[in-house]
Short mmCIF file of C-alpha atoms and ligand atoms in Angstrom, two decimals:
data_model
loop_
_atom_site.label_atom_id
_atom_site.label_comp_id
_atom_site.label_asym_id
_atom_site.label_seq_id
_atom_site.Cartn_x
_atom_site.Cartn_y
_atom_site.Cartn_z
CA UNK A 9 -16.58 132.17 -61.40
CA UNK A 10 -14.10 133.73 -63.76
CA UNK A 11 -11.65 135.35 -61.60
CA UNK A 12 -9.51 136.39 -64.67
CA UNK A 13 -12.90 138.26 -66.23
CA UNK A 14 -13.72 139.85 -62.74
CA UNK A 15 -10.20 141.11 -61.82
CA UNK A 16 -9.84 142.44 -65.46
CA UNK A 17 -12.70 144.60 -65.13
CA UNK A 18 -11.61 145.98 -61.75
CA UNK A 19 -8.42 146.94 -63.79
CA UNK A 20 -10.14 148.34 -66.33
CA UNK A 21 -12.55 150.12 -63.80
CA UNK A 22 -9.56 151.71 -61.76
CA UNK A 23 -10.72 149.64 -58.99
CA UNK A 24 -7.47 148.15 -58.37
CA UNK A 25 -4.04 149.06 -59.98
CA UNK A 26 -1.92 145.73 -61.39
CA UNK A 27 1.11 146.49 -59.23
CA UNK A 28 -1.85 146.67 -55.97
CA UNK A 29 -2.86 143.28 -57.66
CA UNK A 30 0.83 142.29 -57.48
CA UNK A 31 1.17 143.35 -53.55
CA UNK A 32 -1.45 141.59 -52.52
CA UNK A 33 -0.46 138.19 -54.12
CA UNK A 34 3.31 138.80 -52.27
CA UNK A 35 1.43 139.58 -49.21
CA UNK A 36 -0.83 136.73 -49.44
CA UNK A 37 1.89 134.40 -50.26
CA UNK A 38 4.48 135.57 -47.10
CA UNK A 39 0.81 135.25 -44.94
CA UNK A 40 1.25 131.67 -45.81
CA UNK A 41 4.84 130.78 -46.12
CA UNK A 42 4.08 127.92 -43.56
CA UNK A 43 2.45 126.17 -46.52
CA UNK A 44 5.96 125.67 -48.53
CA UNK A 45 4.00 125.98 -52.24
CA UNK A 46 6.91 128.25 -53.53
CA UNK A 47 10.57 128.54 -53.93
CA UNK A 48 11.19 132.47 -55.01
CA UNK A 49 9.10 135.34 -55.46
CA UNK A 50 9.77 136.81 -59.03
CA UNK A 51 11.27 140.02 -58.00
CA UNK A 52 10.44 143.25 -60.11
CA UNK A 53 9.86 141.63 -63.32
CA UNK A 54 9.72 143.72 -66.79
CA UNK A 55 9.51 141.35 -69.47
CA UNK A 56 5.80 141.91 -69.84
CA UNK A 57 4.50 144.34 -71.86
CA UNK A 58 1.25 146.61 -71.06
CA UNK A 59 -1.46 145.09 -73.62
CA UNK A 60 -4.73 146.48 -73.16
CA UNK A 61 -6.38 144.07 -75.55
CA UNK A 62 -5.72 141.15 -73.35
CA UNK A 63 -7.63 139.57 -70.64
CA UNK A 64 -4.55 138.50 -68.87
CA UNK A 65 -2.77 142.63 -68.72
CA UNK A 66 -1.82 142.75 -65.67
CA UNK A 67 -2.60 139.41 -63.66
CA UNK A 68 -0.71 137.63 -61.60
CA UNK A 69 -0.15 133.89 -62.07
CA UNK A 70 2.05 131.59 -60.21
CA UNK A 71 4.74 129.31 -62.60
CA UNK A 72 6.22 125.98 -61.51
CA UNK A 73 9.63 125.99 -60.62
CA UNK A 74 10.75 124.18 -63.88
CA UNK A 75 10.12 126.85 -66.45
CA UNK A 76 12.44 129.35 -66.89
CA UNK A 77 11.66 132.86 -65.83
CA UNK A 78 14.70 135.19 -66.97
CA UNK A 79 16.88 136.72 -64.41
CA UNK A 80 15.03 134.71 -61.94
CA UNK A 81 16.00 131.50 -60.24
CA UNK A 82 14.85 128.44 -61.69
CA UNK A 83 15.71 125.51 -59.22
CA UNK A 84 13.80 122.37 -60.96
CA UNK A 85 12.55 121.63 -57.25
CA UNK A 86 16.65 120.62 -57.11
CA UNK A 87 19.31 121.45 -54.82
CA UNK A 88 21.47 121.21 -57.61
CA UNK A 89 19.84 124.59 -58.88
CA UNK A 90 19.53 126.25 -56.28
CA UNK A 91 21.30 129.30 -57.40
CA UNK A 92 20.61 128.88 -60.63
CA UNK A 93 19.81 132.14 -62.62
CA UNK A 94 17.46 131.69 -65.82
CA UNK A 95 19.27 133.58 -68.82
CA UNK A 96 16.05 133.74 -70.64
CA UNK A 97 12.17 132.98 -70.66
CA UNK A 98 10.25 130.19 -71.47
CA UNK A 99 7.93 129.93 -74.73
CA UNK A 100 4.71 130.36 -71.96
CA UNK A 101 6.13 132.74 -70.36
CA UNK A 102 7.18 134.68 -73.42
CA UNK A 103 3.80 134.37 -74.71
CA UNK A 104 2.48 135.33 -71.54
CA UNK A 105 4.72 138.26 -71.14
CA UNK A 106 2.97 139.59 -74.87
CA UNK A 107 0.27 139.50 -72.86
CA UNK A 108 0.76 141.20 -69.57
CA UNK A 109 0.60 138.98 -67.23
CA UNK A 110 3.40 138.92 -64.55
CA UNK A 111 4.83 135.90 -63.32
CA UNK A 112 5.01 136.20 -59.19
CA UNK A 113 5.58 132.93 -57.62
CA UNK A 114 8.10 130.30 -58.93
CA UNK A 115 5.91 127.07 -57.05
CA UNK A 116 7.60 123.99 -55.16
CA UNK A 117 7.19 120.90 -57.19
CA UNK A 118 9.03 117.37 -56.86
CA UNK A 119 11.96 117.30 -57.81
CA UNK A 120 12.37 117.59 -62.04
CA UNK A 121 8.77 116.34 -61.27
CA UNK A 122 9.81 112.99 -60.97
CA UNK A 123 7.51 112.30 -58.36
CA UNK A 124 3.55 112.08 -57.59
CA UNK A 125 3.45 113.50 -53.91
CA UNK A 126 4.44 117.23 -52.96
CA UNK A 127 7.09 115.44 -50.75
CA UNK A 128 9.90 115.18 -52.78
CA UNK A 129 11.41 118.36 -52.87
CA UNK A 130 15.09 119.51 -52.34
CA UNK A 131 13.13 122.42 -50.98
CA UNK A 132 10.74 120.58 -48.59
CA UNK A 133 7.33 119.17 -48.31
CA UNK A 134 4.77 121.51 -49.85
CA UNK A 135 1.39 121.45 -47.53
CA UNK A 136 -2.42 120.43 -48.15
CA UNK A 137 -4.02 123.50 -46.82
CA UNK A 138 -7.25 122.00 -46.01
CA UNK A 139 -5.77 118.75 -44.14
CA UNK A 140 -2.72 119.37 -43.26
CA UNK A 141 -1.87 115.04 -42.90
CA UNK A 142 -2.70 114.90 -46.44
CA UNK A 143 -0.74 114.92 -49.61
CA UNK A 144 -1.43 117.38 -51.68
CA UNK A 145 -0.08 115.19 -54.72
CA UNK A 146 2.30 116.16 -57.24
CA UNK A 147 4.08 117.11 -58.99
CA UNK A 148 2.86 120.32 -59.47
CA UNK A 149 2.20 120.73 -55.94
CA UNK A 150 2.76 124.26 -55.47
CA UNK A 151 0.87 125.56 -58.56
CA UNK A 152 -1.75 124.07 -57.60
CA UNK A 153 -1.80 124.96 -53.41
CA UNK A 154 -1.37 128.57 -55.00
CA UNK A 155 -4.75 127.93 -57.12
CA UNK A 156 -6.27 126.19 -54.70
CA UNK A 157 -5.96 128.61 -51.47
CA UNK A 158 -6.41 132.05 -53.90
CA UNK A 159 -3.11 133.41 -54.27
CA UNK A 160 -3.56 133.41 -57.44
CA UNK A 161 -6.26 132.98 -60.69
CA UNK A 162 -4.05 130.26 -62.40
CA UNK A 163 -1.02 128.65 -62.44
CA UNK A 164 1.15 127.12 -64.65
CA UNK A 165 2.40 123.12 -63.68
CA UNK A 166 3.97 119.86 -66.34
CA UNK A 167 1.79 117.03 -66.17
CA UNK A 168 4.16 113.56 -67.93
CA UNK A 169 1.68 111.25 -65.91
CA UNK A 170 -1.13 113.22 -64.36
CA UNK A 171 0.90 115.63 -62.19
CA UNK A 172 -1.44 118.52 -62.75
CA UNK A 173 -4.73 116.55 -62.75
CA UNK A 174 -3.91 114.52 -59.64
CA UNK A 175 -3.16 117.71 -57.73
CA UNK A 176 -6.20 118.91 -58.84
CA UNK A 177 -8.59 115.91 -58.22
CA UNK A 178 -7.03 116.26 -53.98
CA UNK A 179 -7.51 120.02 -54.08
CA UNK A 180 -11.02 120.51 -55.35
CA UNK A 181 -9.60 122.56 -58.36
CA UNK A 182 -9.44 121.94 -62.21
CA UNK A 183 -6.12 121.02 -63.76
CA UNK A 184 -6.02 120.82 -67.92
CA UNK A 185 -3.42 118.59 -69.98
CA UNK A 186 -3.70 119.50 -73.22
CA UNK A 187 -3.21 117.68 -76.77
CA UNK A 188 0.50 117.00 -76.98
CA UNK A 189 2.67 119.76 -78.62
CA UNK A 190 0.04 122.32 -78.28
CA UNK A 191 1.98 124.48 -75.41
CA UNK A 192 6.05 124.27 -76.37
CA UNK A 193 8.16 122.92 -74.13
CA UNK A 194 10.81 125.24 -74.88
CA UNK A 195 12.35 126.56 -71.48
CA UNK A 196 10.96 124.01 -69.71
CA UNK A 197 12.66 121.36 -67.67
CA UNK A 198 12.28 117.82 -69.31
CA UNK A 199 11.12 115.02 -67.15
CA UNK A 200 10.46 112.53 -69.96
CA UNK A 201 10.13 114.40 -73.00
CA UNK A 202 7.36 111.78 -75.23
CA UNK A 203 4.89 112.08 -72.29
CA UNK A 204 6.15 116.17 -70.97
CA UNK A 205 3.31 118.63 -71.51
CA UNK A 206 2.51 122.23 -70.26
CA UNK A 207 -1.16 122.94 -68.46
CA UNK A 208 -2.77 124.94 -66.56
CA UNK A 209 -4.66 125.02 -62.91
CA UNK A 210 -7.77 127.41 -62.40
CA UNK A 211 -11.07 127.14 -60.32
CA UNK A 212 -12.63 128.25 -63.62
CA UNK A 213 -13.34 126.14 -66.94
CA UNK A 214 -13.33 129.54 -68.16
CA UNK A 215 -9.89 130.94 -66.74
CA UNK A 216 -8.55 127.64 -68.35
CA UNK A 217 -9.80 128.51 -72.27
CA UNK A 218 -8.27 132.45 -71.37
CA UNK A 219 -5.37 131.10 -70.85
CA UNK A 220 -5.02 128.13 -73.30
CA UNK A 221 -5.85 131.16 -75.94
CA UNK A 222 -2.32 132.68 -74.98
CA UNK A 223 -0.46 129.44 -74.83
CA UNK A 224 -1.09 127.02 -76.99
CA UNK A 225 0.73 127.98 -80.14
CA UNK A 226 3.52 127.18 -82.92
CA UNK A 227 6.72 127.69 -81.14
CA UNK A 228 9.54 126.17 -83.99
CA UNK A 229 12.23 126.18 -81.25
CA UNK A 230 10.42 122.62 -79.88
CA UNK A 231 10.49 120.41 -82.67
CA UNK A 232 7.54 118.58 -80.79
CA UNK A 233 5.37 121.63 -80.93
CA UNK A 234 2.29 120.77 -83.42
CA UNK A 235 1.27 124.30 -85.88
CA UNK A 236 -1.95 125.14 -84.84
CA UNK A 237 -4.99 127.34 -86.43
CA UNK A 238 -5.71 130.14 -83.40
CA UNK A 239 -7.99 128.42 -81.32
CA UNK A 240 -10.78 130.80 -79.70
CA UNK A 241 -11.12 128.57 -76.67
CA UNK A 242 -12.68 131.17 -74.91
CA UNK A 243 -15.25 132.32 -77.51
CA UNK A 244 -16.45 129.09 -77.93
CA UNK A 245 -17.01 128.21 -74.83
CA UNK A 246 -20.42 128.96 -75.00
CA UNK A 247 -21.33 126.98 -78.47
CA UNK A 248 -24.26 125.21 -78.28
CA UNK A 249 -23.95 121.71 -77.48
CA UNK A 250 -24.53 120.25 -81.47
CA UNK A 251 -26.22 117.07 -81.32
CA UNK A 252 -25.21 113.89 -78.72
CA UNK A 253 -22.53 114.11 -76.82
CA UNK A 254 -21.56 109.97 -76.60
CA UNK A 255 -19.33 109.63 -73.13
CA UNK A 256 -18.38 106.36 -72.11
CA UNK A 257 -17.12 105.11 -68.69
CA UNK A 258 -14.37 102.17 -68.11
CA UNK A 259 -16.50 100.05 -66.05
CA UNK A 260 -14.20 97.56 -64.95
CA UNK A 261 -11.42 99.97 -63.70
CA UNK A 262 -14.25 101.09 -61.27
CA UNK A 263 -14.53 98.15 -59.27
CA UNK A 264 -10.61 99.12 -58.51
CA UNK A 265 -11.79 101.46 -56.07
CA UNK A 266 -13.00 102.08 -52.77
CA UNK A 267 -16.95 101.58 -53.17
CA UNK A 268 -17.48 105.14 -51.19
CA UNK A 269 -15.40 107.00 -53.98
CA UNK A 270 -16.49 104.93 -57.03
CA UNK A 271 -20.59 105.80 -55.86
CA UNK A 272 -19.91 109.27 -55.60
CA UNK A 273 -18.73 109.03 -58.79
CA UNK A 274 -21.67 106.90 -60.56
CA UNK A 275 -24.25 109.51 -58.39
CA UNK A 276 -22.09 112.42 -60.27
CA UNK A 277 -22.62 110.71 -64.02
CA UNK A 278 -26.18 110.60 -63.29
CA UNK A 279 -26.43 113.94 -62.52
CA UNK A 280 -24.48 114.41 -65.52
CA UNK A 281 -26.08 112.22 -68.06
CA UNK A 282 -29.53 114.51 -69.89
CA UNK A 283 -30.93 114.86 -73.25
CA UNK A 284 -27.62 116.04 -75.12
CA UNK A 285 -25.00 114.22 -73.28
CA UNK A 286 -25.33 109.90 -72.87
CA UNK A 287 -22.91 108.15 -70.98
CA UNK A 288 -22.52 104.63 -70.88
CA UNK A 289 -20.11 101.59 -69.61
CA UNK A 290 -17.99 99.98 -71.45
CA UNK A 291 -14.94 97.68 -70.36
CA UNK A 292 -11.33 98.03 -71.33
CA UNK A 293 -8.50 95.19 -70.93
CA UNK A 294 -7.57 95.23 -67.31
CA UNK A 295 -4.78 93.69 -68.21
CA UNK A 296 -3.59 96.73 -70.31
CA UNK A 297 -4.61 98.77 -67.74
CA UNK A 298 -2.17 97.05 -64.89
CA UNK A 299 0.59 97.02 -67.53
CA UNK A 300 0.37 101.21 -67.78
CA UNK A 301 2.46 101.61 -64.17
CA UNK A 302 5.68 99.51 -65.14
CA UNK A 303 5.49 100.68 -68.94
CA UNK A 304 5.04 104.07 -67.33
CA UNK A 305 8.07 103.68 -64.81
CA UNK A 306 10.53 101.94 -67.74
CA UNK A 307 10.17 104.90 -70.41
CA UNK A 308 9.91 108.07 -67.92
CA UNK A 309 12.33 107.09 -65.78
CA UNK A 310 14.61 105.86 -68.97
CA UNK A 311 14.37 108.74 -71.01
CA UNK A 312 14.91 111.09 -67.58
CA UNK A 313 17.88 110.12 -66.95
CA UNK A 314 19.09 110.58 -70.60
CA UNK A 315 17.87 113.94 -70.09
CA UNK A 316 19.87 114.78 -67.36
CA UNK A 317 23.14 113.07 -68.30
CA UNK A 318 24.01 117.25 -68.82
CA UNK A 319 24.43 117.56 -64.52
CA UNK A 320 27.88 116.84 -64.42
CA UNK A 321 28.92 119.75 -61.96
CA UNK A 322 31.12 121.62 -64.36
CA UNK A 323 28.93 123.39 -66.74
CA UNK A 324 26.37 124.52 -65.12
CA UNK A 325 24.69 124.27 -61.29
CA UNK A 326 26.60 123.46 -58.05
CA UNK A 327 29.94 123.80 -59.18
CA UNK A 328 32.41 121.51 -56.57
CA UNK A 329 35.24 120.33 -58.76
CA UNK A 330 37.21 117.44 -57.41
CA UNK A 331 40.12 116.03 -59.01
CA UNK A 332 38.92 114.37 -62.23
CA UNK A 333 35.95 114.35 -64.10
CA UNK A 334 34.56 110.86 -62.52
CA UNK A 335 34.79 112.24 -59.18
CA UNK A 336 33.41 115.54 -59.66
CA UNK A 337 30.31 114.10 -61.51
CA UNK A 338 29.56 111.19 -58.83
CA UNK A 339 30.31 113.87 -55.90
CA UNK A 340 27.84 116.67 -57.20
CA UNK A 341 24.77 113.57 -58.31
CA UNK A 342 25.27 112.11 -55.14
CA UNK A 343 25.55 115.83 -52.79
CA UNK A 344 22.77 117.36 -54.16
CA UNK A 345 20.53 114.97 -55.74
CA UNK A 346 16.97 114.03 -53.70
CA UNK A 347 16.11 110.49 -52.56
CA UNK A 348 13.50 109.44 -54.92
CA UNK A 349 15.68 111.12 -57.80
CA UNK A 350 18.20 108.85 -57.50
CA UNK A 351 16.09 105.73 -56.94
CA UNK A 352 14.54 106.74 -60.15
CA UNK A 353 17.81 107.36 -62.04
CA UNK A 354 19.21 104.16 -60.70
CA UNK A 355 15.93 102.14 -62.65
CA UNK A 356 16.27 104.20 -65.38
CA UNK A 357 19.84 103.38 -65.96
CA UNK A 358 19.32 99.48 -65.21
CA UNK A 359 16.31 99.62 -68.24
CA UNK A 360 18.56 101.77 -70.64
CA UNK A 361 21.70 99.16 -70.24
CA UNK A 362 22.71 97.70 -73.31
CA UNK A 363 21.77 94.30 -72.27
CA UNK A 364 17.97 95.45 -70.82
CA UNK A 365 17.49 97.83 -73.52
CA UNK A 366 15.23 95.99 -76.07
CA UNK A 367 13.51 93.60 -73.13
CA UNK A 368 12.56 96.40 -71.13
CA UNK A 369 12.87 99.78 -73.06
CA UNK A 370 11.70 98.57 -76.48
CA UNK A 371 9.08 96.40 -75.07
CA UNK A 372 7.14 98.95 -73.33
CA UNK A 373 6.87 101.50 -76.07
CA UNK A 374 5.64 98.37 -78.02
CA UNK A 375 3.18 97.73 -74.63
CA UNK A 376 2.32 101.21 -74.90
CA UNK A 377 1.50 101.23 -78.36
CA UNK A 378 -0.87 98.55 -78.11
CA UNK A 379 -2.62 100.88 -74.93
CA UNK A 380 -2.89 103.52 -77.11
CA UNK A 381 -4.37 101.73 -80.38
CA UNK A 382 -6.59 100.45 -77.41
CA UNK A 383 -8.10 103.95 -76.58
CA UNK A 384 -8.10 105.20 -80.18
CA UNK A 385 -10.54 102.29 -80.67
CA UNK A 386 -13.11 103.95 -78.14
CA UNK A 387 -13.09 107.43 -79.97
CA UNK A 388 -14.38 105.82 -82.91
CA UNK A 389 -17.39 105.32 -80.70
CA UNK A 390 -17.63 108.14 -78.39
CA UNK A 391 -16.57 111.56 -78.11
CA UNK A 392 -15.11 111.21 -74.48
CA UNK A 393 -14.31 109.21 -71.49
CA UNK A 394 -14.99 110.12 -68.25
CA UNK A 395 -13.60 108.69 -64.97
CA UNK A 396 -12.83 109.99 -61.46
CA UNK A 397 -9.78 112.27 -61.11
CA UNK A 398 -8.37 109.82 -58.32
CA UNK A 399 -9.30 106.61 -56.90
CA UNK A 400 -9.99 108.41 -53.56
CA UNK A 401 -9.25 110.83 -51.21
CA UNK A 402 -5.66 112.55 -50.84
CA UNK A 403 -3.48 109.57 -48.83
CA UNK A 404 -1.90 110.49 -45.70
CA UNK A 405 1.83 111.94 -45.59
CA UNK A 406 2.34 108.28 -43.51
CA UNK A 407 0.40 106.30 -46.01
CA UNK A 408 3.64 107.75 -48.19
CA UNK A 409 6.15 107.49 -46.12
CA UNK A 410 5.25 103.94 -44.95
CA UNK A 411 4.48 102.96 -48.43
CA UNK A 412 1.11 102.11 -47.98
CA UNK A 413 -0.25 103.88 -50.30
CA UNK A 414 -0.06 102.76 -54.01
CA UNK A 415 -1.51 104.15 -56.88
CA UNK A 416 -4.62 101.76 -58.35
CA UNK A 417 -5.88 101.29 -61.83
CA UNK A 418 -7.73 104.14 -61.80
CA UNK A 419 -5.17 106.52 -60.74
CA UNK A 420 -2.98 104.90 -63.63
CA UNK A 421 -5.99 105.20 -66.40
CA UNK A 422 -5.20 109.09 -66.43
CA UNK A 423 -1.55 108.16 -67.77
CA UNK A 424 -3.57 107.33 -71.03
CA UNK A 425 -3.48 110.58 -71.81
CA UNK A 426 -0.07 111.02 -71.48
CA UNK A 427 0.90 107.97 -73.52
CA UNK A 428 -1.12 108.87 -75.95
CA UNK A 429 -1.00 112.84 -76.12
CA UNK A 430 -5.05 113.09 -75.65
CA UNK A 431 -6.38 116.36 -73.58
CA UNK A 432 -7.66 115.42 -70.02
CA UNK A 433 -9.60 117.80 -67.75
CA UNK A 434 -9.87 117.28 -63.90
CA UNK A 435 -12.82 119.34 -62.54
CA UNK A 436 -13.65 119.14 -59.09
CA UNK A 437 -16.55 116.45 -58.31
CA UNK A 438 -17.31 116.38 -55.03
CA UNK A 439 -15.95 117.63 -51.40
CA UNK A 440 -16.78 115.72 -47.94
CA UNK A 441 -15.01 118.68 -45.31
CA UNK A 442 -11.55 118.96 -46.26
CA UNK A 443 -11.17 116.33 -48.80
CA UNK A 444 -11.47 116.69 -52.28
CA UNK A 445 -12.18 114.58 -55.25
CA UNK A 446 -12.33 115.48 -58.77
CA UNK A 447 -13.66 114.37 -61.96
CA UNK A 448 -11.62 113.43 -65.37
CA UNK A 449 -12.65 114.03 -68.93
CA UNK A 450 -10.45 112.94 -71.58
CA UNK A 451 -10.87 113.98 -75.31
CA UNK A 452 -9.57 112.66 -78.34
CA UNK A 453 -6.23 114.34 -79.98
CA UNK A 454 -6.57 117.99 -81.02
CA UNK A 455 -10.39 117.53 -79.73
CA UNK A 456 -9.46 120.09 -77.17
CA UNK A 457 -12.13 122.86 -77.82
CA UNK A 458 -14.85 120.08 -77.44
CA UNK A 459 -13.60 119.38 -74.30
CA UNK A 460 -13.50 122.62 -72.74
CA UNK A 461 -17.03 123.12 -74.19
CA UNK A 462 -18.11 120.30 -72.27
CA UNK A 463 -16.00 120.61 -69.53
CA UNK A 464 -17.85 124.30 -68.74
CA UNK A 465 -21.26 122.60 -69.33
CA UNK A 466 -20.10 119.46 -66.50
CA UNK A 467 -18.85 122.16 -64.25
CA UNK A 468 -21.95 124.27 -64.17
CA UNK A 469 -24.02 120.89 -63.45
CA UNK A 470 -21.79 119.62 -60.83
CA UNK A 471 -20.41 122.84 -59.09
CA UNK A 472 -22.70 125.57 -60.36
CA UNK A 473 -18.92 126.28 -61.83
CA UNK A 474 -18.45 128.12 -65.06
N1 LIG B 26 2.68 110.22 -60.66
C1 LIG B 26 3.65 110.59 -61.64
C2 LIG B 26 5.05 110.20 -61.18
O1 LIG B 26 5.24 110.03 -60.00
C3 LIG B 26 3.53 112.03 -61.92
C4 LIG B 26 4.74 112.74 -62.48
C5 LIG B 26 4.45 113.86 -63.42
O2 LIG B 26 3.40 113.89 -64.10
N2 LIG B 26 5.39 114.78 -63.54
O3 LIG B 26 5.93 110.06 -61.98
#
């Protein structure tokens, strides 16, 4: 249920006071430290302002450790920044901040968010609290470990792949992506800026409109950001369903997973399927579908390390000076930078060399062009796709380390949103004890109201969920 509505009214009500709010979420989070979701506690902010008018006044929310919070340190997930003191706020937070809500917990993430697994961290592993052998996924690990175990009633993550919605598919929580350049990226620390957006983690379809009210808007300091009418998310949530909702399935992609997982999921569309919404198979080329994980890897990892050609040591970060420019950079990338980083940087330099640039670079944006025409085609038919959230349960942290565990088609399907800037939902589908897997719901661009319309009216059939 809406924990944003409920502790609003106990606000309101003098139940609770927002700095008692505020206490309990630092209490909460030192109770479990052992879990490693956060970095720094956001000490004594004031930025926000007191605005009765809002839902959010006075709420907590947890913010992953790439947006800037001012006077607070903003580490990336990196060594490199680990003293690093954010001059100013974020876009979200700003907007935020209008509203009243108070940033608390900056959350663990891999590092930049290059990375799909909690354990890439200069600060550590961040832990599944419900299975503690598990992943929890990435990268917005910590955001969503704070959602997930109540600390707090949202949190903010970046999703260039599916970094909030695979979190959220191995939690049991929801996780929303939406329409590209509807939250501004302004503040925020790029991983690969064509496939970077902004979302939010909840338990609530509900929480996830409230908050998508404050945040998705104009900001003219990200030339990316798209000028939008105001939304009313939350208001029409409840809109009656207007005549069939057409959802289609990729059922191909299915037979990619373990039969277990992909029957839980065909039981859940079933459950699903009634006299306003229809959902039916369809195939999609599996060979476009194996080409999304190497077109992925070639442009995020290509256009990440253009974006962080800036760490050079001098102007800002770990400062260790050596005694010309060549050595200071090559000390401070190689002192300070995380395994998988580098690894990443390393194939991101090799596809952006003059020689590779047009075989490798240039051909996957043409590669990922054709993906995207691909899904545009099935819009024309339906209104949505739906597919599970993961291909199956959260891996072990030795599946990881020993490699064994590779992402399938499925788990790459939900980078379709990212390539092409669509809005993708993960709602929780169904739980077996500690393990969680979710549900994905991907809308066509700027179709984002739909979705969360639909998205309430899923969760409600699936989790009693509103
Ligand atoms: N699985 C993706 C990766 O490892 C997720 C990254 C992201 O969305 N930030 O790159």
């Amino acid at each position: 249920m809406s924990k944003i509505i409920n502790l609003n009214k106990k606000i309101n009500n003098q139940e609770i006071t927002s700095q008692e709010l505020i206490n309990q979420t630092l209490k909460t989070l030192e109770s479990n430290k052992n879990l490693n979701a956060y970095i720094n506690i956001v000490n004594k902010y004031s930025n926000n302002k007191n605005n009765k008018t809002s839902l959010l006044n006075g709420i907590p929310y947890a913010i992953k450790d790439n947006i800037n919070v001012q006077n607070t340190i903003t580490t990336g997930g990196s060594l490199f920044f680990k003293d690093y003191i954010s001059p100013y706020d974020a876009h979200v937070v700003e907007l935020l901040n209008q509203a009243g809500a108070i940033p608390v917990a900056k959350a663990n993430l891999d590092e930049f968010g290059l990375g799909g697994t909690g354990t890439f961290s200069g600060f550590g592993h961040v832990v599944n609290p419900f299975f503690k052998e598990r992943i929890t996924s990435g990268s917005s690990s910590g955001s969503a470990v704070l959602v997930a175990n109540d600390t707090v009633p949202f949190a903010l993550g970046t999703d260039t792949g599916d970094s909030i919605r695979k979190p959220a598919s191995y939690l049991g929580i929801i996780g929303y992506k939406p329409s590209y350049g509807y939250i501004s990226r302004f503040g925020v620390f790029p991983y690969s800026p064509s496939l970077d957006h902004v979302g939010i983690l909840t338990k609530s379809v509900t929480d996830v409109a409230i908050v998508a009210d404050c945040i998705c808007k104009h900001d003219e300091q990200d030339f990316t950001s798209q000028i939008q009418e105001k939304h009313n998310f939350y208001k029409s949530l409840n809109d009656p369903i207007k005549g069939i909702v057409k959802i289609c399935y990729l059922e191909n992609i299915l037979d990619f997973m373990p039969s277990e997982n992909k029957n839980i999921f065909l039981d859940s569309i079933k459950k699903i399927e009634g006299n306003k919404i229809k959902i039916r198979p369809i195939n999609f080329p599996v060979e476009l579908i194996q080409a999304i994980a190497p077109v992925y890897k070639i442009i995020s990892y290509s256009e990440a390390v253009s974006c962080y050609q800036n760490i050079t040591g001098i102007p800002f970060g770990q400062k260790d000076i050596k005694q010309n420019f060549q050595e200071t950079i090559s000390h401070t990338r190689s002192k300070y930078f995380g395994k998988e980083l580098k690894r990443r940087f390393v194939f991101g330099s090799y596809c952006t060399l003059v020689e590779n640039y047009d075989d490798l670079f240039v051909s996957s944006k043409k590669i990922r062009r054709l993906i995207v025409e691909k899904a545009k085609e099935i819009f024309k038919e339906y209104d949505f796709v739906i597919m599970p959230g993961s291909s199956t349960w959260a891996p072990t942290k030795t599946d990881v380390e020993t490699k064994k565990y590779n992402d399938t088609l499925i788990d790459d399907y939900l980078q379709i949103a990212n390539f092409s800037g669509y809005p993708s939902i993960t709602l929780p589908m169904y739980k077996n004890n500690n393990n969680f897997i979710g549900i994905n719901l991907m809308g066509y661009m700027n179709n984002d109201k739909q979705l969360l319309t639909i998205a309430k009216h899923i969760n409600y059939i699936l989790n009693n969920g509103d």
